Coordinates of C-alpha atoms and ligand atoms in Angstrom, one line a residue:
X3 CA 0.0 0.0 0.0
X4 CA 1.2 3.6 -0.5
X5 CA 2.7 4.8 2.7
X6 CA 0.9 8.0 3.8
X7 CA 1.7 10.0 6.9
X8 CA -1.8 10.5 8.0
X9 CA -2.6 12.8 11.0
X10 CA -6.3 12.8 11.4
X11 CA -7.4 15.7 13.6
X12 CA -11.1 15.5 12.6
X13 CA -11.3 11.9 13.5
X14 CA -10.0 12.8 17.0
X15 CA -13.1 15.1 17.6
X16 CA -16.0 13.7 19.6
X17 CA -17.8 10.7 18.1
X18 CA -21.0 12.7 17.4
X19 CA -19.1 14.6 14.7
X20 CA -19.1 11.7 12.3
X21 CA -19.7 8.0 11.6
X22 CA -16.7 5.7 11.4
X23 CA -16.9 3.3 8.5
X24 CA -14.9 1.9 5.5
X25 CA -15.8 2.8 2.0
X26 CA -17.7 0.1 0.1
X27 CA -15.4 -1.8 -2.4
X28 CA -16.1 -1.6 -6.1
X29 CA -16.0 -4.3 -8.7
X30 CA -13.1 -3.3 -11.0
X31 CA -11.2 -0.2 -10.2
X32 CA -9.2 1.4 -13.0
X33 CA -7.3 4.6 -12.8
X34 CA -8.6 7.3 -15.1
X35 CA -6.2 10.1 -14.1
X36 CA -3.8 10.8 -11.3
X37 CA -2.9 14.4 -10.6
X38 CA 0.9 14.2 -10.4
X39 CA 1.8 17.7 -9.3
X40 CA -0.9 17.5 -6.5
X41 CA 0.4 14.1 -5.4
X42 CA 3.9 15.6 -5.1
X43 CA 2.6 18.7 -3.3
X44 CA 1.0 16.4 -0.8
X45 CA 4.2 14.4 -0.3
X46 CA 2.7 11.3 -1.8
X47 CA 4.5 8.8 -4.0
X48 CA 2.8 9.1 -7.4
X49 CA 4.1 5.7 -8.5
X50 CA 2.7 4.0 -5.5
X51 CA -0.7 5.7 -6.0
X52 CA -0.8 4.7 -9.7
X53 CA 0.1 1.1 -8.9
X54 CA -2.5 -1.6 -8.1
X55 CA -2.5 -1.0 -4.3
X56 CA -2.7 2.7 -4.9
X57 CA -5.7 2.4 -7.2
X58 CA -7.4 0.0 -4.8
X59 CA -7.1 2.7 -2.2
X60 CA -8.3 5.5 -4.5
X61 CA -11.4 3.2 -5.3
X62 CA -12.0 2.6 -1.6
X63 CA -11.3 -1.1 -1.9
X64 CA -8.3 -1.2 0.5
X65 CA -7.4 1.3 3.3
X66 CA -3.8 2.2 3.8
X67 CA -2.2 2.2 7.2
X68 CA -3.2 5.3 9.2
X69 CA -6.4 6.0 7.4
X70 CA -9.4 6.4 9.7
X71 CA -12.3 6.7 7.3
X72 CA -15.3 8.7 8.5
X73 CA -18.4 10.2 7.0
X74 CA -18.9 13.7 8.4
X75 CA -22.2 14.9 10.0
X76 CA -23.6 18.2 8.7
X77 CA -27.0 19.9 8.1
X78 CA -27.8 22.6 5.6
X79 CA -30.2 24.9 3.9
X80 CA -31.0 23.5 0.5
X81 CA -32.5 26.1 -1.8
X82 CA -33.6 28.0 1.4
X83 CA -35.2 25.0 3.2
X84 CA -33.5 23.7 6.2
X85 CA -32.6 20.0 6.5
X86 CA -31.3 19.2 10.0
X87 CA -29.3 16.1 8.8
X88 CA -27.4 15.7 5.6
X89 CA -23.9 14.6 6.1
X90 CA -21.5 12.7 3.8
X91 CA -23.9 10.3 2.1
X92 CA -21.5 9.2 -0.5
X93 CA -18.1 10.3 0.7
X94 CA -15.4 9.0 3.1
X95 CA -12.8 11.2 4.6
X96 CA -9.8 8.9 4.7
X97 CA -7.7 11.3 6.8
X98 CA -5.5 14.3 6.7
X99 CA -1.9 14.9 5.7
X100 CA 0.4 17.9 6.3
X101 CA 1.6 18.8 2.8
X102 CA 5.1 19.9 1.8
X103 CA 4.2 23.5 2.5
X104 CA 3.0 22.7 6.0
X105 CA -0.7 23.0 5.2
X106 CA -3.1 20.4 6.5
X107 CA -5.2 18.8 3.7
X108 CA -8.1 16.4 3.8
X109 CA -8.1 13.4 1.6
X110 CA -11.6 12.3 0.8
X111 CA -13.2 9.8 -1.5
X112 CA -16.4 10.8 -3.2
X113 CA -18.7 8.2 -4.6
X114 CA -17.3 5.6 -2.3
X115 CA -20.5 4.0 -1.0
X116 CA -23.3 4.3 1.4
X117 CA -23.0 5.7 4.9
X118 CA -25.4 6.4 7.7
X119 CA -26.1 9.7 6.0
X120 CA -27.1 8.3 2.6
X121 CA -30.9 8.7 3.1
X122 CA -32.4 7.4 -0.2
X123 CA -29.1 7.7 -2.1
X124 CA -26.9 4.8 -3.4
X125 CA -23.7 6.3 -2.2
X126 CA -22.2 6.4 -5.6
X127 CA -21.1 8.9 -8.2
X128 CA -21.4 8.6 -12.0
X129 CA -18.5 9.2 -14.3
X130 CA -19.8 12.5 -15.8
X131 CA -20.1 14.4 -12.5
X132 CA -16.7 13.0 -11.4
X133 CA -15.0 14.2 -14.6
X134 CA -16.8 17.6 -14.4
X135 CA -15.5 18.1 -10.8
X136 CA -12.0 17.0 -11.9
X137 CA -11.9 19.4 -14.8
X138 CA -13.5 22.4 -13.2
X139 CA -11.9 22.2 -9.7
X140 CA -8.4 21.8 -11.3
X141 CA -9.2 24.7 -13.7
X142 CA -10.2 26.8 -10.7
X143 CA -7.0 26.1 -9.0
X144 CA -5.0 27.0 -12.0
X145 CA -7.0 30.2 -12.3
X146 CA -5.9 31.1 -8.8
X147 CA -9.2 30.5 -7.0
X148 CA -9.2 28.8 -3.6
X149 CA -10.8 25.4 -4.2
X150 CA -10.9 21.8 -3.3
X151 CA -8.7 19.8 -5.6
X152 CA -8.9 16.6 -7.6
X153 CA -6.2 14.1 -6.8
X154 CA -7.6 11.2 -8.8
X155 CA -10.5 9.8 -10.7
X156 CA -11.1 6.1 -10.8
X157 CA -13.6 4.1 -12.8
X158 CA -15.4 1.5 -10.7
X159 CA -16.4 -1.0 -13.4
X160 CA -19.9 -0.8 -11.9
X161 CA -23.1 0.7 -13.2
X162 CA -25.0 3.5 -11.3
X163 CA -28.6 4.1 -12.0
X164 CA -29.9 7.6 -12.5
X165 CA -32.4 8.3 -15.2
X166 CA -30.4 5.8 -17.2
X167 CA -27.6 3.3 -16.5
X168 CA -24.3 5.2 -16.3
X169 CA -20.6 4.1 -15.6
X170 CA -19.6 4.7 -12.0
X171 CA -16.5 6.5 -10.7
X172 CA -14.9 7.7 -7.5
X173 CA -13.2 11.1 -7.2
X174 CA -10.4 11.7 -4.6
X175 CA -10.9 15.1 -3.4
X176 CA -8.3 17.2 -1.4
X177 CA -9.4 20.2 0.6
X178 CA -8.1 22.4 3.4
X179 CA -11.0 20.9 5.4
X180 CA -14.6 19.8 4.7
X181 CA -16.1 22.1 7.3
X182 CA -19.2 23.8 6.0
X183 CA -21.7 26.3 7.3
X184 CA -23.9 23.3 7.5
X185 CA -21.5 21.6 9.9
X186 CA -22.1 24.4 12.4
X187 CA -25.9 24.2 11.7
X188 CA -25.9 20.5 12.5
X189 CA -24.9 21.2 16.1
X190 CA -26.8 24.5 16.4
X191 CA -30.1 22.9 15.6
X192 CA -29.4 20.3 18.3
X193 CA -28.6 22.9 20.9
X194 CA -25.2 21.3 21.3
X195 CA -23.1 24.4 22.3
X196 CA -20.3 22.2 23.6
X197 CA -19.9 20.7 20.1
X198 CA -20.1 24.2 18.5
X199 CA -17.3 25.4 20.7
X200 CA -15.1 22.4 19.8
X201 CA -15.9 22.8 16.1
X202 CA -15.3 26.5 16.1
X203 CA -11.9 26.0 17.7
X204 CA -11.0 23.3 15.3
X205 CA -12.0 25.3 12.3
X206 CA -10.2 28.4 13.7
X207 CA -7.0 26.4 14.2
X208 CA -7.2 25.1 10.6
X209 CA -8.3 28.2 8.8
X210 CA -7.9 31.4 10.8
X211 CA -5.3 30.7 13.5
X212 CA -5.1 34.5 14.1
X213 CA -8.7 34.7 15.1
X214 CA -8.8 35.1 18.9
X215 CA -12.6 34.9 19.4
X216 CA -15.6 33.3 17.7
X217 CA -16.5 36.8 16.4
X218 CA -13.1 37.1 14.8
X219 CA -13.6 33.7 13.3
X220 CA -16.9 34.9 11.8
X221 CA -15.2 38.0 10.5
X222 CA -12.5 36.0 8.9
X223 CA -15.0 33.6 7.3
X224 CA -16.9 36.6 5.9
X225 CA -13.8 38.2 4.4
X226 CA -12.8 34.8 2.8
X227 CA -16.2 34.3 1.2
X228 CA -16.2 37.9 0.0
X229 CA -12.8 37.4 -1.7
X230 CA -13.9 34.0 -3.1
X231 CA -17.2 35.1 -4.6
X232 CA -15.5 38.2 -6.1
X233 CA -13.1 35.8 -7.8
X234 CA -16.0 33.7 -9.1
X235 CA -17.7 36.8 -10.5
X236 CA -14.5 37.9 -12.2
X237 CA -14.4 34.6 -14.0
X238 CA -18.0 34.3 -14.9
X239 CA -18.3 31.2 -12.6
X240 CA -21.7 30.0 -11.4
X241 CA -21.5 27.5 -8.6
X242 CA -25.1 26.4 -9.1
X243 CA -25.8 25.0 -5.6
X244 CA -24.8 27.5 -3.0
X245 CA -26.6 25.7 -0.2
X246 CA -25.1 26.2 3.3
X247 CA -23.9 22.6 3.2
X248 CA -21.8 23.5 0.2
X249 CA -20.4 26.7 1.7
X250 CA -16.9 26.1 3.1
X251 CA -16.0 28.1 6.2
X252 CA -12.4 28.4 5.1
X253 CA -13.4 30.1 1.8
X254 CA -12.7 27.4 -0.7
X255 CA -15.0 26.5 -3.6
X256 CA -16.4 23.0 -2.8
X257 CA -19.0 20.7 -4.1
X258 CA -18.9 21.1 -7.8
X259 CA -22.3 19.9 -9.0
X260 CA -24.1 21.7 -11.8
X261 CA -21.5 24.5 -11.9
X262 CA -20.7 26.2 -15.1
X263 CA -18.9 29.2 -16.7
X264 CA -20.8 31.8 -18.7
X265 CA -20.0 32.2 -22.3
X266 CA -22.0 35.3 -23.3
X267 CA -22.2 37.8 -20.4
X268 CA -25.8 37.9 -18.9
X269 CA -25.9 38.4 -15.2
X270 CA -29.1 36.4 -14.7
X271 CA -27.6 33.3 -16.2
X272 CA -28.5 30.0 -14.5
X273 CA -27.5 26.5 -15.6
X274 CA -28.5 24.2 -12.9
X275 CA -31.5 22.1 -13.9
X276 CA -32.6 21.9 -10.3
X277 CA -32.5 25.7 -9.8
X278 CA -36.0 26.5 -11.2
X279 CA -36.3 29.9 -9.7
X280 CA -32.8 31.2 -10.4
X281 CA -31.9 31.4 -6.7
X282 CA -28.3 30.7 -7.6
X283 CA -28.0 32.8 -10.7
X284 CA -24.6 34.5 -11.4
X285 CA -25.8 37.9 -10.2
X286 CA -27.3 36.5 -7.0
X287 CA -24.1 34.8 -5.7
X288 CA -22.9 37.7 -3.5
X289 CA -26.3 38.0 -1.7
X290 CA -26.5 34.3 -1.2
X291 CA -23.0 34.2 0.3
X292 CA -24.1 36.9 2.7
X293 CA -27.3 34.9 3.5
X294 CA -25.2 31.8 4.1
X295 CA -22.9 33.7 6.5
X296 CA -25.9 35.0 8.4
X297 CA -26.7 31.4 9.0
X298 CA -23.2 30.8 10.3
X299 CA -23.5 33.9 12.5
X300 CA -26.7 32.6 14.0
X301 CA -25.0 29.3 14.9
X302 CA -22.2 31.1 16.6
X303 CA -24.4 33.4 18.8
X304 CA -24.0 31.3 22.0
X305 CA -20.2 31.4 21.5
X306 CA -20.1 35.1 20.8
X307 CA -21.7 36.4 24.0
X308 CA -23.7 34.8 26.8
X309 CA -26.0 37.9 26.5
X310 CA -28.0 37.0 23.4
X311 CA -28.8 40.6 22.5
X312 CA -25.2 41.6 22.7
X313 CA -24.3 38.5 20.6
X314 CA -26.9 39.4 18.0
X315 CA -25.7 43.0 17.8
X316 CA -22.0 42.0 17.4
X317 CA -22.8 39.2 14.8
X318 CA -25.1 41.4 12.8
X319 CA -22.5 44.1 12.5
X320 CA -20.0 41.5 11.1
X321 CA -22.5 40.1 8.6
X322 CA -23.4 43.6 7.5
X323 CA -19.7 44.1 6.9
X324 CA -19.9 41.5 4.1
X325 CA -21.4 43.8 1.5
X326 CA -18.8 46.6 1.7
X327 CA -16.1 44.0 1.9
X328 CA -17.4 42.2 -1.2
X329 CA -17.7 45.5 -3.0
X330 CA -14.1 46.3 -2.3
X331 CA -12.9 42.9 -3.5
X332 CA -15.2 43.1 -6.6
X333 CA -13.7 46.4 -7.5
X334 CA -10.2 45.2 -7.0
X335 CA -10.8 42.2 -9.2
X336 CA -12.6 44.0 -12.0
X337 CA -10.4 47.0 -12.0
X338 CA -7.5 44.6 -12.2
X339 CA -9.1 43.0 -15.2
X340 CA -9.1 46.4 -16.8
X341 CA -5.4 46.7 -16.0
X342 CA -5.9 49.4 -13.3
X343 CA -3.4 48.9 -10.5
X344 CA -4.7 51.3 -7.9
X345 CA -8.5 51.3 -8.2
X346 CA -10.6 54.3 -7.2
X347 CA -14.3 54.1 -6.3
X348 CA -15.2 55.7 -9.7
X349 CA -13.6 52.8 -11.6
X350 CA -16.7 50.8 -10.7
X351 CA -18.6 52.8 -13.3
X352 CA -16.1 52.0 -16.0
X353 CA -16.5 48.4 -15.1
X354 CA -20.3 48.4 -15.1
X355 CA -20.4 50.3 -18.3
X356 CA -18.3 47.6 -20.0
X357 CA -20.5 44.8 -18.5
X358 CA -23.7 46.6 -19.5
X359 CA -22.3 46.7 -23.1
X360 CA -21.4 43.0 -23.0
X361 CA -24.9 42.2 -21.6
X362 CA -26.7 44.1 -24.3
X363 CA -24.6 42.7 -27.1
X364 CA -24.2 39.2 -25.9
X365 CA -20.4 39.5 -25.9
X366 CA -18.3 36.7 -24.7
X367 CA -17.3 37.4 -21.1
X368 CA -13.8 35.6 -21.1
X369 CA -12.7 36.7 -24.6
X370 CA -13.8 40.2 -24.2
X371 CA -11.6 40.7 -21.2
X372 CA -8.7 38.7 -22.6
X373 CA -9.0 40.7 -25.8
X374 CA -8.3 44.0 -23.9
X375 CA -4.6 43.0 -23.9
X376 CA -4.2 42.6 -27.7
X377 CA -7.0 44.8 -29.1
X378 CA -9.2 41.8 -30.2
X379 CA -11.9 42.7 -27.7
X380 CA -13.7 44.9 -30.2
X381 CA -14.4 41.9 -32.4
X382 CA -16.6 40.4 -29.6
X383 CA -19.1 43.3 -30.0
X384 CA -21.7 43.1 -32.7
X385 CA -22.1 46.9 -32.7
X386 CA -18.5 48.0 -32.0
X387 CA -19.2 51.8 -31.9
X388 CA -20.4 51.6 -28.4
X389 CA -17.3 49.6 -27.4
X390 CA -15.1 52.3 -29.1
X391 CA -16.7 55.0 -26.9
X392 CA -16.1 52.9 -23.8
X393 CA -12.5 52.2 -24.9
X394 CA -11.8 55.9 -25.2
X395 CA -12.8 56.3 -21.6
X396 CA -10.8 53.3 -20.5
X397 CA -7.7 54.5 -22.3
X398 CA -8.0 57.9 -20.6
X399 CA -8.2 56.2 -17.2
X400 CA -5.1 54.1 -18.0
X401 CA -3.2 57.1 -19.1
X402 CA -3.6 58.5 -15.6
X403 CA -1.8 55.5 -14.2
X404 CA 0.9 55.9 -16.8
X405 CA 1.8 52.2 -16.9
X406 CA 4.2 51.3 -19.7
X407 CA 2.5 49.4 -22.5
X408 CA 4.4 46.1 -22.0
X409 CA 3.7 46.1 -18.4
X410 CA 0.0 46.9 -19.0
X411 CA -0.4 44.1 -21.5
X412 CA 1.2 41.6 -19.1
X413 CA -1.0 42.7 -16.2
X414 CA -4.1 42.3 -18.5
X415 CA -3.0 38.9 -19.5
X416 CA -2.3 37.8 -15.9
X417 CA -5.8 39.0 -14.8
X418 CA -7.8 37.6 -17.7
X419 CA -7.5 34.0 -18.7
X420 CA -7.5 32.8 -22.3
X421 CA -9.1 29.5 -21.2
X422 CA -11.9 28.5 -18.9
X423 CA -13.7 25.2 -18.9
X424 CA -16.4 26.0 -21.4
X425 CA -19.5 24.2 -20.7
X426 CA -19.9 22.6 -24.1
X427 CA -16.3 21.4 -24.0
X428 CA -16.8 19.8 -20.6
X429 CA -20.0 18.1 -21.8
X430 CA -18.2 16.9 -25.0
X431 CA -15.3 15.5 -22.9
X432 CA -17.8 13.7 -20.7
X433 CA -19.7 12.3 -23.6
X434 CA -16.5 11.0 -25.2
X435 CA -15.3 9.5 -21.9
X436 CA -18.6 7.8 -21.4
X437 CA -18.1 6.2 -24.8
X438 CA -14.6 5.1 -23.8
X439 CA -12.5 7.9 -25.3
X440 CA -10.7 9.9 -22.5
X441 CA -8.7 11.9 -25.1
X442 CA -10.8 15.1 -24.9
X443 CA -10.9 14.9 -21.1
X444 CA -7.1 14.7 -20.9
X445 CA -6.6 17.5 -23.4
X446 CA -9.0 19.8 -21.6
X447 CA -7.3 19.1 -18.3
X448 CA -3.9 19.7 -19.9
X449 CA -4.8 23.0 -21.6
X450 CA -6.7 24.3 -18.5
X451 CA -3.6 23.8 -16.3
X452 CA -2.1 26.9 -18.0
X453 CA -5.2 29.1 -18.5
X454 CA -3.3 32.4 -18.8
X455 CA -0.9 31.2 -21.5
X456 CA -1.7 31.6 -25.2
X457 CA -2.0 28.1 -26.6
X458 CA -2.6 28.5 -30.4
X459 CA -3.1 24.8 -30.9
X460 CA -6.0 24.9 -28.5
X461 CA -7.9 27.8 -30.2
X462 CA -11.0 25.7 -30.5
X463 CA -11.2 25.6 -26.6
X464 CA -11.5 29.4 -26.6
X465 CA -14.5 29.4 -29.0
X466 CA -18.1 29.9 -28.0
X467 CA -20.4 27.0 -28.6
X468 CA -22.0 26.6 -32.0
X469 CA -25.8 26.7 -31.8
X470 CA -26.0 22.9 -31.7
X471 CA -23.4 22.8 -28.9
X472 CA -25.0 25.1 -26.5
X473 CA -25.6 23.5 -23.1
X474 CA -28.8 24.8 -21.6
X475 CA -28.7 23.0 -18.3
X476 CA -26.3 21.2 -16.1
X477 CA -27.1 18.4 -13.6
X478 CA -26.0 17.5 -10.2
X479 CA -25.8 13.9 -11.1
X480 CA -26.8 12.8 -7.6
Ligands
AMP106 P1 -24.9 17.6 -2.9 O1 -26.1 18.0 -3.7 O2 -23.9 16.7 -3.7 O3 -24.2 18.7 -2.2 O4 -25.4 16.6 -1.8 C1 -26.4 16.9 -0.9 C2 -26.6 15.8 0.1 O5 -27.0 14.6 -0.6 C3 -25.3 15.4 0.8 O6 -25.7 15.0 2.1 C4 -24.8 14.2 0.0 O7 -24.0 13.4 0.7 C5 -26.1 13.6 -0.3 N1 -26.0 12.8 -1.6 C6 -25.9 13.3 -2.8 N2 -25.8 12.2 -3.7 C7 -25.9 11.1 -3.1 C8 -25.9 9.7 -3.4 N3 -25.8 9.4 -4.6 N4 -26.0 8.8 -2.4 C9 -26.1 9.2 -1.2 N5 -26.1 10.5 -0.7 C10 -26.0 11.4 -1.7
MG107 MG1 -22.8 19.0 -1.0

């Protein structure tokens, strides 16, 4: 078996935080892809992982020494409705390792079988959603967004039944923790203040060691979410299921389900087939994050102050701080995308003017911004006169900063990726893989590892979908 230096701090928490159990073995594990750089970052031996014992581990068939598999307990608001018990219904946290940079990382299998939290589910994952999470989470990491990672994808040789029979797979997910707003809600709804205190200290130690009080912890979690959602917005990323159980208190993107990137910029865009009312539309994401943080705040009240009114007042002030914090991060991001190094409040208008143009003309979000560096942005606008007028204002603003042209172009290219996982390409890669051809998946992952580099041989991956390629809806695959 691969030798892994596990140190499982979550499994040392009280028994009511999780259920201990092994993953359920699968019929015929076969490695689809191993993430070599990530394995190395974690201090794991890639050769051992890719060997038969390693693949058996990544499929959940055999546990290496030191693993202490658990399914974590959590609750959550799903589309606004509270569910007091969700938990890992198809995931097993094998344990934690301290990586080469000294950071503690969870190693978790997803799709690894039933647990006491499975409810009606089969505990399994289909190949499509596993590949989608692999592609998109790794792309997000390369784009510089805090995110869970994909260490490996393994085919199970088993069939999972959704609307149709589908090939099964297991994803190995790596994250700085799997502590969600919903983890706090699980104990809050049970009135278990002792557990809340233990959880808060544990999460503090892992994510915000500088936080001295639960209120500091809340403030840090709010700041991290504000930064995260501003990054999503700057990439046209739509998470799709921003339920509180999918909201990571450390500020990482987790639980990639029906997520997608916008092609043409329209703020009301929704992809998720289960989001009938557009609750988690692109433009709503900041408000939803604030709402999720208000749920976290409400869980923390008994830890913040024994006097409930004082606790509410303090927590409310912190949650109200989210909006200005987010605005500041948003401005930083989008001004950066315009090549502005020292944003001023008025720059927000320059940004929104460009976004309004893009919305009206259906311009491609990613290519329009990328094209600012080399003058090709204009071609993204069906009626370029309006863009020319905007561009004159933009140039005037840049002239005030007086950046040298080469430095400006470099800054623009570093802030605006050439490549994102375009939804139709993700779907095509999944379709090909489901038919046994993993070539498009491999190519997509390889190109998206360097999203800020020009890769002329991959120009097709920058293109918008042809009408017949447009993906209208994405599915959770649960
Ligand atoms: P998700 O929509 O993936 O965030 O999952 C929401 C909840 O449903 C979590 O508690 C999951 O563990 C559970 N769940 C999702 N899919 C399955 C499945 N196939 N089997 C068991 N539980 C599942
Ligand atoms: Mg989830």
